[in-house]
Amino acid sequence: MKWIKTIITSLTLVFILGTYAIAHYFFKKREIESYEAFYQKEEKTAREIIGSTFDSNTIEPNLNQERIKVLVVEGGGAKGLYALRILNYLEKRTGKPISELYDVMGGTSIGSLLVSLLSTPKDGKPKFTAREILDVFSKVANTTLDPSLGRKILTGFGVLSPILNNQKYIQKLEEVYGHIRLSETLNHLILYGFNYNSNQLIAFDNRGSPLKYADPLLYQLIGGTTSPWGFAPPNRLIFNYEHNPQFVGDAALVLNSPLFAIILEVSKIYPNKKLLITHITLSPKELEYTTDFNYFEGSAIALKYLRTFIGEARNQLIRHWIDILSKTTIYKFDNLLEVGINQNNEWSNIDSLDFSERNLKKIDKFARHILNVNKEALDAVASELLKD
């Protein structure tokens, strides 16, 4: 009978959903226990290395030249591969490593990863060139940041739990950076993270007296500042002995492009200096088309456009602020050299959080194309960087 089939179908569906719910419960419970053990091990490592030197390792900013060269790389996940292409081109064009071309480097999310890697020292010189990072970026990303199909299913494809367990990623960062501290980098770094314990945006600034937020191990800090909420759990950092370890995550939700914030910070630390700024934006630079849609559609349609609107509005607002500042007598910009991507539907539709080999190849192919389009602007950047 028809009603018997309906009952059987309903019971089967309830059984499947119930089984899935139980599987997810135990999966999540195991995840939390795994992370607790991981955090305790990381805290032990940090305390053994940092020891009793909390807040004692301060470096005074000491740049005597008239002009300060600043590199800013915004957040964009897997699209950071594009920034690496740009930076590799600048190194080839100038014959110098990025750490020697810039005095101050800053970024959010993937930007914090890239600038910190380029400023990591080895025997007083940069440990990595942009070319070397470019060569291993895809391999490291898709082996540590690309979740398995089983994990995708158990997390409801990221809806029910963070889709990524980034313990393997942080362990890889430890291998790459070694046990250097934030203050030990070659350049003045300003890296942005979000403190989930205090709900505060934090600028981890490694120059000044005293350092604002202790002096964490760099690999642990980057493990936190590149872990976006909802995608991967944050990392737990030790700020100082008086406070419990704090959870630090990606700041992209509140400050994906730190350009304006870094300009204000650098201007405060180096007053009366001219600033030469290279801003690498991983989102479209400007709005080149209009969108025609029904204003009375519901949220499902609105959400389709929301991501693009937020990115465009944020970039337009930054340009507006820069334009205002450049007309004052306080901020003496030589020029703002921006390298980025004009509005393009193909680029906008690439998933920034997909670190699979297929998606990374797609990004790199498009990045090479954009690099060619921007070569004239990049040559101008290289010429400016070589002047001082």
Tab-separated table of C-alpha atoms in Angstrom:
chain	number	residue	atom	x	y	z
A	1	MET	CA	0.000	0.000	0.000
A	2	LYS	CA	0.966	3.592	-0.611
A	3	TRP	CA	0.927	4.604	3.093
A	4	ILE	CA	3.253	1.702	3.976
A	5	LYS	CA	5.776	2.909	1.393
A	6	THR	CA	5.539	6.413	2.824
A	7	ILE	CA	6.193	5.144	6.357
A	8	ILE	CA	9.139	3.010	5.209
A	9	THR	CA	10.611	5.942	3.282
A	10	SER	CA	10.179	8.252	6.275
A	11	LEU	CA	11.753	5.743	8.683
A	12	THR	CA	14.667	5.209	6.294
A	13	LEU	CA	15.219	8.957	6.047
A	14	VAL	CA	15.072	9.339	9.854
A	15	PHE	CA	17.548	6.467	10.243
A	16	ILE	CA	19.989	8.015	7.751
A	17	LEU	CA	19.762	11.481	9.319
A	18	GLY	CA	20.017	10.052	12.826
A	19	THR	CA	23.064	7.988	11.921
A	20	TYR	CA	24.666	11.054	10.354
A	21	ALA	CA	23.907	13.195	13.425
A	22	ILE	CA	25.496	10.595	15.736
A	23	ALA	CA	28.533	10.265	13.445
A	24	HIS	CA	28.971	14.035	13.403
A	25	TYR	CA	28.641	14.238	17.197
A	26	PHE	CA	31.444	11.760	17.800
A	27	PHE	CA	33.528	13.281	15.010
A	28	LYS	CA	33.252	16.762	16.565
A	29	LYS	CA	33.956	15.409	20.063
A	30	ARG	CA	37.137	13.731	18.793
A	31	GLU	CA	38.145	16.936	16.991
A	32	ILE	CA	37.857	19.026	20.153
A	33	GLU	CA	39.868	16.513	22.180
A	34	SER	CA	42.511	16.405	19.459
A	35	TYR	CA	42.813	20.186	19.429
A	36	GLU	CA	43.080	20.421	23.207
A	37	ALA	CA	46.059	18.060	23.137
A	38	PHE	CA	47.531	19.991	20.208
A	39	TYR	CA	47.159	23.355	21.958
A	40	GLN	CA	48.796	22.052	25.134
A	41	LYS	CA	51.761	20.776	23.148
A	42	GLU	CA	52.094	24.091	21.303
A	43	GLU	CA	51.910	26.042	24.566
A	44	LYS	CA	54.658	23.890	26.057
A	45	THR	CA	56.826	24.508	22.989
A	46	ALA	CA	56.309	28.258	23.204
A	47	ARG	CA	57.043	28.474	26.935
A	48	GLU	CA	60.238	26.428	26.585
A	49	ILE	CA	61.551	28.609	23.755
A	50	ILE	CA	60.357	32.020	24.855
A	51	GLY	CA	61.211	31.347	28.496
A	52	SER	CA	61.448	34.396	30.722
A	53	THR	CA	61.994	36.900	27.937
A	54	PHE	CA	58.387	38.020	27.547
A	55	ASP	CA	58.162	41.724	26.710
A	56	SER	CA	61.938	42.137	26.928
A	57	ASN	CA	62.816	41.724	23.266
A	58	THR	CA	61.967	45.151	21.864
A	59	ILE	CA	63.401	46.723	18.753
A	60	GLU	CA	63.320	50.459	18.269
A	61	PRO	CA	62.321	51.575	14.786
A	62	ASN	CA	65.421	53.095	13.216
A	63	LEU	CA	64.921	54.141	9.616
A	64	ASN	CA	66.907	57.254	8.830
A	65	GLN	CA	66.067	57.588	5.158
A	66	GLU	CA	63.650	60.252	3.999
A	67	ARG	CA	61.274	57.801	2.360
A	68	ILE	CA	59.767	54.638	3.874
A	69	LYS	CA	58.892	51.850	1.456
A	70	VAL	CA	55.798	49.910	2.453
A	71	LEU	CA	54.375	46.664	1.058
A	72	VAL	CA	50.762	45.756	1.860
A	73	VAL	CA	49.200	42.433	0.816
A	74	GLU	CA	45.517	41.983	1.581
A	75	GLY	CA	43.669	38.774	2.361
A	76	GLY	CA	42.408	36.445	-0.331
A	77	GLY	CA	43.122	32.837	0.609
A	78	ALA	CA	44.280	30.714	-2.305
A	79	LYS	CA	44.386	33.828	-4.488
A	80	GLY	CA	47.596	34.705	-2.640
A	81	LEU	CA	49.258	32.764	-5.436
A	82	TYR	CA	48.669	35.868	-7.553
A	83	ALA	CA	50.521	38.060	-5.035
A	84	LEU	CA	53.463	35.659	-5.189
A	85	ARG	CA	53.589	36.026	-8.965
A	86	ILE	CA	53.735	39.821	-8.554
A	87	LEU	CA	56.446	39.680	-5.879
A	88	ASN	CA	58.491	37.188	-7.878
A	89	TYR	CA	58.359	39.566	-10.854
A	90	LEU	CA	59.587	42.477	-8.692
A	91	GLU	CA	62.494	40.388	-7.415
A	92	LYS	CA	63.502	39.406	-10.947
A	93	ARG	CA	63.094	42.960	-12.241
A	94	THR	CA	65.165	44.560	-9.466
A	95	GLY	CA	67.619	41.754	-8.731
A	96	LYS	CA	66.906	42.107	-5.014
A	97	PRO	CA	64.914	40.072	-2.468
A	98	ILE	CA	61.631	41.575	-1.299
A	99	SER	CA	62.979	42.053	2.236
A	100	GLU	CA	65.604	44.462	0.848
A	101	LEU	CA	63.156	46.339	-1.357
A	102	TYR	CA	60.795	47.261	1.485
A	103	ASP	CA	61.243	48.670	4.977
A	104	VAL	CA	57.787	47.861	6.330
A	105	MET	CA	55.590	44.951	5.255
A	106	GLY	CA	52.109	44.139	6.417
A	107	GLY	CA	49.116	42.021	5.621
A	108	THR	CA	45.982	40.217	6.656
A	109	SER	CA	45.332	36.481	6.305
A	110	ILE	CA	47.318	35.100	3.347
A	111	GLY	CA	49.034	38.495	3.193
A	112	SER	CA	50.458	37.990	6.695
A	113	LEU	CA	51.771	34.566	5.644
A	114	LEU	CA	53.509	35.866	2.524
A	115	VAL	CA	55.184	38.970	3.973
A	116	SER	CA	56.371	37.091	7.065
A	117	LEU	CA	57.877	34.293	4.965
A	118	LEU	CA	59.730	36.860	2.852
A	119	SER	CA	61.075	38.481	6.025
A	120	THR	CA	62.128	35.250	7.749
A	121	PRO	CA	65.890	35.344	8.392
A	122	LYS	CA	68.602	32.758	7.931
A	123	ASP	CA	72.168	33.795	8.744
A	124	GLY	CA	71.195	37.461	8.461
A	125	LYS	CA	69.660	37.073	5.002
A	126	PRO	CA	66.171	36.187	3.773
A	127	LYS	CA	65.492	32.472	4.119
A	128	PHE	CA	63.180	32.472	1.102
A	129	THR	CA	62.812	34.318	-2.160
A	130	ALA	CA	59.392	34.811	-3.721
A	131	ARG	CA	60.413	32.279	-6.369
A	132	GLU	CA	61.130	29.616	-3.738
A	133	ILE	CA	57.808	30.209	-1.999
A	134	LEU	CA	56.032	30.160	-5.346
A	135	ASP	CA	57.578	26.774	-6.142
A	136	VAL	CA	56.207	25.113	-2.998
A	137	PHE	CA	53.008	27.119	-2.420
A	138	SER	CA	50.671	24.796	-4.314
A	139	LYS	CA	52.210	21.610	-2.920
A	140	VAL	CA	52.026	22.761	0.699
A	141	ALA	CA	48.546	24.232	0.256
A	142	ASN	CA	46.857	21.230	-1.317
A	143	THR	CA	48.495	18.741	1.068
A	144	THR	CA	47.641	20.646	4.269
A	145	LEU	CA	44.654	22.875	3.442
A	146	ASP	CA	42.564	20.697	1.136
A	147	PRO	CA	40.173	18.565	3.241
A	148	SER	CA	39.423	14.964	2.294
A	149	LEU	CA	36.032	13.953	0.917
A	150	GLY	CA	35.273	12.058	4.147
A	151	ARG	CA	35.931	15.173	6.210
A	152	LYS	CA	33.772	17.283	3.920
A	153	ILE	CA	30.901	14.859	4.404
A	154	LEU	CA	31.303	14.621	8.198
A	155	THR	CA	31.379	18.422	8.567
A	156	GLY	CA	28.375	18.863	6.291
A	157	PHE	CA	30.779	20.477	3.805
A	158	GLY	CA	31.741	23.014	6.435
A	159	VAL	CA	28.198	23.920	7.516
A	160	LEU	CA	28.141	21.976	10.812
A	161	SER	CA	31.838	22.135	11.803
A	162	PRO	CA	35.048	23.744	10.505
A	163	ILE	CA	35.826	21.971	7.259
A	164	LEU	CA	39.571	22.121	7.875
A	165	ASN	CA	41.620	20.560	10.649
A	166	ASN	CA	44.667	22.809	10.355
A	167	GLN	CA	46.953	21.028	12.812
A	168	LYS	CA	48.908	19.547	9.906
A	169	TYR	CA	49.158	23.041	8.385
A	170	ILE	CA	50.531	24.589	11.596
A	171	GLN	CA	53.042	21.764	11.954
A	172	LYS	CA	54.197	22.473	8.400
A	173	LEU	CA	54.559	26.165	9.319
A	174	GLU	CA	56.824	25.123	12.202
A	175	GLU	CA	59.048	23.246	9.742
A	176	VAL	CA	59.168	26.223	7.376
A	177	TYR	CA	59.707	29.102	9.824
A	178	GLY	CA	61.607	27.304	12.531
A	179	HIS	CA	61.406	28.714	16.056
A	180	ILE	CA	61.978	32.389	15.344
A	181	ARG	CA	59.966	35.059	17.102
A	182	LEU	CA	58.018	37.922	15.601
A	183	SER	CA	60.697	40.439	16.647
A	184	GLU	CA	63.445	38.523	14.854
A	185	THR	CA	62.252	39.132	11.296
A	186	LEU	CA	64.323	41.186	8.867
A	187	ASN	CA	61.676	43.855	8.336
A	188	HIS	CA	59.265	45.899	10.354
A	189	LEU	CA	56.134	43.712	10.152
A	190	ILE	CA	52.538	44.678	10.931
A	191	LEU	CA	50.316	41.593	10.870
A	192	TYR	CA	46.609	41.614	11.661
A	193	GLY	CA	44.736	38.998	13.644
A	194	PHE	CA	41.479	38.777	15.576
A	195	ASN	CA	41.425	37.871	19.269
A	196	TYR	CA	38.344	35.717	19.843
A	197	ASN	CA	38.694	35.896	23.634
A	198	SER	CA	38.450	39.687	23.723
A	199	ASN	CA	36.672	40.247	20.378
A	200	GLN	CA	39.421	42.649	19.367
A	201	LEU	CA	41.287	43.306	16.173
A	202	ILE	CA	45.029	43.151	16.897
A	203	ALA	CA	47.935	44.645	14.980
A	204	PHE	CA	50.956	42.495	15.788
A	205	ASP	CA	53.623	45.158	15.316
A	206	ASN	CA	57.196	43.968	15.864
A	207	ARG	CA	58.883	47.347	16.154
A	208	GLY	CA	58.579	49.740	19.040
A	209	SER	CA	59.152	49.823	22.775
A	210	PRO	CA	57.606	47.872	24.289
A	211	LEU	CA	56.093	45.430	21.810
A	212	LYS	CA	52.330	45.742	21.960
A	213	TYR	CA	51.371	42.101	22.284
A	214	ALA	CA	54.319	40.118	23.615
A	215	ASP	CA	56.549	38.383	21.101
A	216	PRO	CA	55.028	35.100	19.899
A	217	LEU	CA	56.702	32.402	17.868
A	218	LEU	CA	56.114	33.428	14.281
A	219	TYR	CA	54.794	30.086	13.052
A	220	GLN	CA	52.186	29.999	15.826
A	221	LEU	CA	51.117	33.560	15.086
A	222	ILE	CA	50.735	32.876	11.363
A	223	GLY	CA	48.876	29.660	12.163
A	224	GLY	CA	46.315	31.873	13.880
A	225	THR	CA	46.176	34.858	11.533
A	226	THR	CA	45.527	32.578	8.549
A	227	SER	CA	42.718	30.536	10.147
A	228	PRO	CA	39.396	32.070	9.039
A	229	TRP	CA	36.426	31.712	11.375
A	230	GLY	CA	34.066	28.938	10.316
A	231	PHE	CA	36.639	27.394	7.998
A	232	ALA	CA	39.373	26.375	10.464
A	233	PRO	CA	39.724	26.621	14.270
A	234	PRO	CA	41.904	29.546	15.486
A	235	ASN	CA	45.326	28.986	17.018
A	236	ARG	CA	46.035	29.596	20.706
A	237	LEU	CA	48.890	32.018	21.467
A	238	ILE	CA	50.707	33.011	24.635
A	239	PHE	CA	50.730	36.780	25.069
A	240	ASN	CA	52.425	36.913	28.464
A	241	TYR	CA	52.665	35.045	31.726
A	242	GLU	CA	49.888	37.021	33.391
A	243	HIS	CA	47.206	35.950	30.965
A	244	ASN	CA	45.848	32.657	29.796
A	245	PRO	CA	46.648	31.734	26.192
A	246	GLN	CA	44.412	33.617	23.768
A	247	PHE	CA	42.651	32.344	20.657
A	248	VAL	CA	43.784	34.283	17.588
A	249	GLY	CA	42.185	33.863	14.180
A	250	ASP	CA	42.041	35.435	10.744
A	251	ALA	CA	41.121	39.150	10.725
A	252	ALA	CA	39.751	39.110	7.176
A	253	LEU	CA	36.126	39.442	8.281
A	254	VAL	CA	36.838	42.794	9.937
A	255	LEU	CA	39.945	44.033	8.081
A	256	ASN	CA	40.653	42.134	4.886
A	257	SER	CA	42.622	45.017	3.385
A	258	PRO	CA	44.829	46.629	6.067
A	259	LEU	CA	46.142	49.367	3.743
A	260	PHE	CA	44.585	52.319	5.522
A	261	ALA	CA	45.369	50.977	9.011
A	262	ILE	CA	49.010	50.357	8.080
A	263	ILE	CA	49.386	53.850	6.617
A	264	LEU	CA	48.192	55.371	9.893
A	265	GLU	CA	50.450	53.092	11.953
A	266	VAL	CA	53.545	53.746	9.839
A	267	SER	CA	52.896	57.493	9.802
A	268	LYS	CA	52.730	57.473	13.596
A	269	ILE	CA	55.921	55.460	14.071
A	270	TYR	CA	57.884	57.313	11.366
A	271	PRO	CA	56.576	60.891	11.500
A	272	ASN	CA	57.461	63.390	8.773
A	273	LYS	CA	58.560	60.679	6.359
A	274	LYS	CA	57.408	60.218	2.799
A	275	LEU	CA	55.745	56.900	2.101
A	276	LEU	CA	56.118	54.823	-1.033
A	277	ILE	CA	53.375	52.208	-0.872
A	278	THR	CA	52.884	49.105	-2.981
A	279	HIS	CA	49.435	47.657	-2.398
A	280	ILE	CA	48.682	44.214	-3.811
A	281	THR	CA	44.958	43.672	-3.804
A	282	LEU	CA	43.556	40.185	-4.346
A	283	SER	CA	40.005	41.380	-4.888
A	284	PRO	CA	38.792	43.344	-7.914
A	285	LYS	CA	40.150	46.895	-7.885
A	286	GLU	CA	37.155	48.785	-9.116
A	287	LEU	CA	33.565	48.448	-10.232
A	288	GLU	CA	33.405	48.439	-14.031
A	289	TYR	CA	29.861	47.297	-14.579
A	290	THR	CA	26.425	47.790	-13.088
A	291	THR	CA	24.135	45.021	-11.897
A	292	ASP	CA	20.457	45.004	-12.769
A	293	PHE	CA	18.368	43.016	-10.297
A	294	ASN	CA	14.974	43.064	-8.622
A	295	TYR	CA	15.154	45.134	-5.422
A	296	PHE	CA	12.342	43.126	-3.846
A	297	GLU	CA	13.943	39.690	-4.073
A	298	GLY	CA	14.542	37.727	-0.873
A	299	SER	CA	17.739	36.938	0.985
A	300	ALA	CA	18.675	33.952	-1.199
A	301	ILE	CA	19.109	36.240	-4.222
A	302	ALA	CA	20.634	39.050	-2.150
A	303	LEU	CA	23.346	36.784	-0.728
A	304	LYS	CA	24.435	35.961	-4.270
A	305	TYR	CA	25.499	39.577	-4.758
A	306	LEU	CA	26.527	40.420	-1.191
A	307	ARG	CA	30.111	39.148	-1.381
A	308	THR	CA	30.850	41.207	-4.492
A	309	PHE	CA	29.207	44.314	-3.076
A	310	ILE	CA	31.169	44.122	0.182
A	311	GLY	CA	34.480	43.713	-1.640
A	312	GLU	CA	33.769	46.575	-4.035
A	313	ALA	CA	32.506	48.934	-1.337
A	314	ARG	CA	35.542	48.205	0.850
A	315	ASN	CA	37.977	48.955	-1.975
A	316	GLN	CA	36.159	52.136	-2.972
A	317	LEU	CA	36.167	53.355	0.635
A	318	ILE	CA	39.923	52.745	0.957
A	319	ARG	CA	40.542	54.776	-2.204
A	320	HIS	CA	38.377	57.564	-0.836
A	321	TRP	CA	40.401	57.695	2.400
A	322	ILE	CA	43.710	57.647	0.534
A	323	ASP	CA	42.536	60.467	-1.707
A	324	ILE	CA	41.619	62.565	1.344
A	325	LEU	CA	44.930	61.870	3.109
A	326	SER	CA	47.002	62.631	0.027
A	327	LYS	CA	45.576	66.159	-0.043
A	328	THR	CA	46.683	66.952	3.504
A	329	THR	CA	50.057	68.291	4.595
A	330	ILE	CA	50.429	65.609	7.280
A	331	TYR	CA	50.744	62.550	5.048
A	332	LYS	CA	53.431	62.977	2.412
A	333	PHE	CA	52.890	60.165	-0.069
A	334	ASP	CA	55.310	59.958	-2.975
A	335	ASN	CA	52.764	57.902	-4.841
A	336	LEU	CA	50.494	54.958	-4.297
A	337	LEU	CA	51.530	52.116	-6.585
A	338	GLU	CA	48.695	49.635	-6.720
A	339	VAL	CA	48.886	46.368	-8.560
A	340	GLY	CA	45.668	44.457	-8.819
A	341	ILE	CA	42.850	43.029	-10.828
A	342	ASN	CA	40.165	44.947	-12.648
A	343	GLN	CA	36.673	43.611	-12.283
A	344	ASN	CA	36.440	40.240	-14.012
A	345	ASN	CA	33.690	37.701	-13.514
A	346	GLU	CA	36.047	34.751	-13.917
A	347	TRP	CA	38.368	35.963	-11.144
A	348	SER	CA	35.475	36.914	-8.865
A	349	ASN	CA	33.983	33.428	-9.171
A	350	ILE	CA	37.165	31.588	-8.162
A	351	ASP	CA	36.802	30.136	-4.653
A	352	SER	CA	39.406	31.715	-2.338
A	353	LEU	CA	39.080	28.901	0.211
A	354	ASP	CA	39.530	26.030	-2.230
A	355	PHE	CA	43.155	24.867	-1.996
A	356	SER	CA	42.743	21.852	-4.271
A	357	GLU	CA	45.341	21.352	-6.993
A	358	ARG	CA	42.706	21.986	-9.649
A	359	ASN	CA	41.656	25.353	-8.194
A	360	LEU	CA	45.253	26.459	-7.581
A	361	LYS	CA	46.113	25.738	-11.226
A	362	LYS	CA	43.110	27.813	-12.245
A	363	ILE	CA	44.262	30.705	-10.048
A	364	ASP	CA	47.840	30.524	-11.290
A	365	LYS	CA	46.759	30.479	-14.922
A	366	PHE	CA	44.664	33.574	-14.402
A	367	ALA	CA	47.420	35.192	-12.276
A	368	ARG	CA	49.919	34.831	-15.126
A	369	HIS	CA	47.459	36.560	-17.433
A	370	ILE	CA	46.906	39.458	-15.032
A	371	LEU	CA	50.650	39.735	-14.462
A	372	ASN	CA	51.180	40.294	-18.187
A	373	VAL	CA	48.449	42.933	-18.251
A	374	ASN	CA	50.083	44.761	-15.320
A	375	LYS	CA	53.700	44.586	-16.496
A	376	GLU	CA	53.940	48.284	-17.323
A	377	ALA	CA	52.686	49.227	-13.859
A	378	LEU	CA	55.019	46.680	-12.270
A	379	ASP	CA	58.017	48.089	-14.116
A	380	ALA	CA	57.123	51.502	-12.697
A	381	VAL	CA	56.978	49.956	-9.207
A	382	ALA	CA	60.404	48.327	-9.675
A	383	SER	CA	61.946	51.602	-10.866
A	384	GLU	CA	60.605	53.462	-7.834
A	385	LEU	CA	61.876	50.799	-5.449
A	386	LEU	CA	65.410	51.082	-6.833
A	387	LYS	CA	65.625	54.868	-6.461
A	388	ASP	CA	66.659	54.964	-2.807
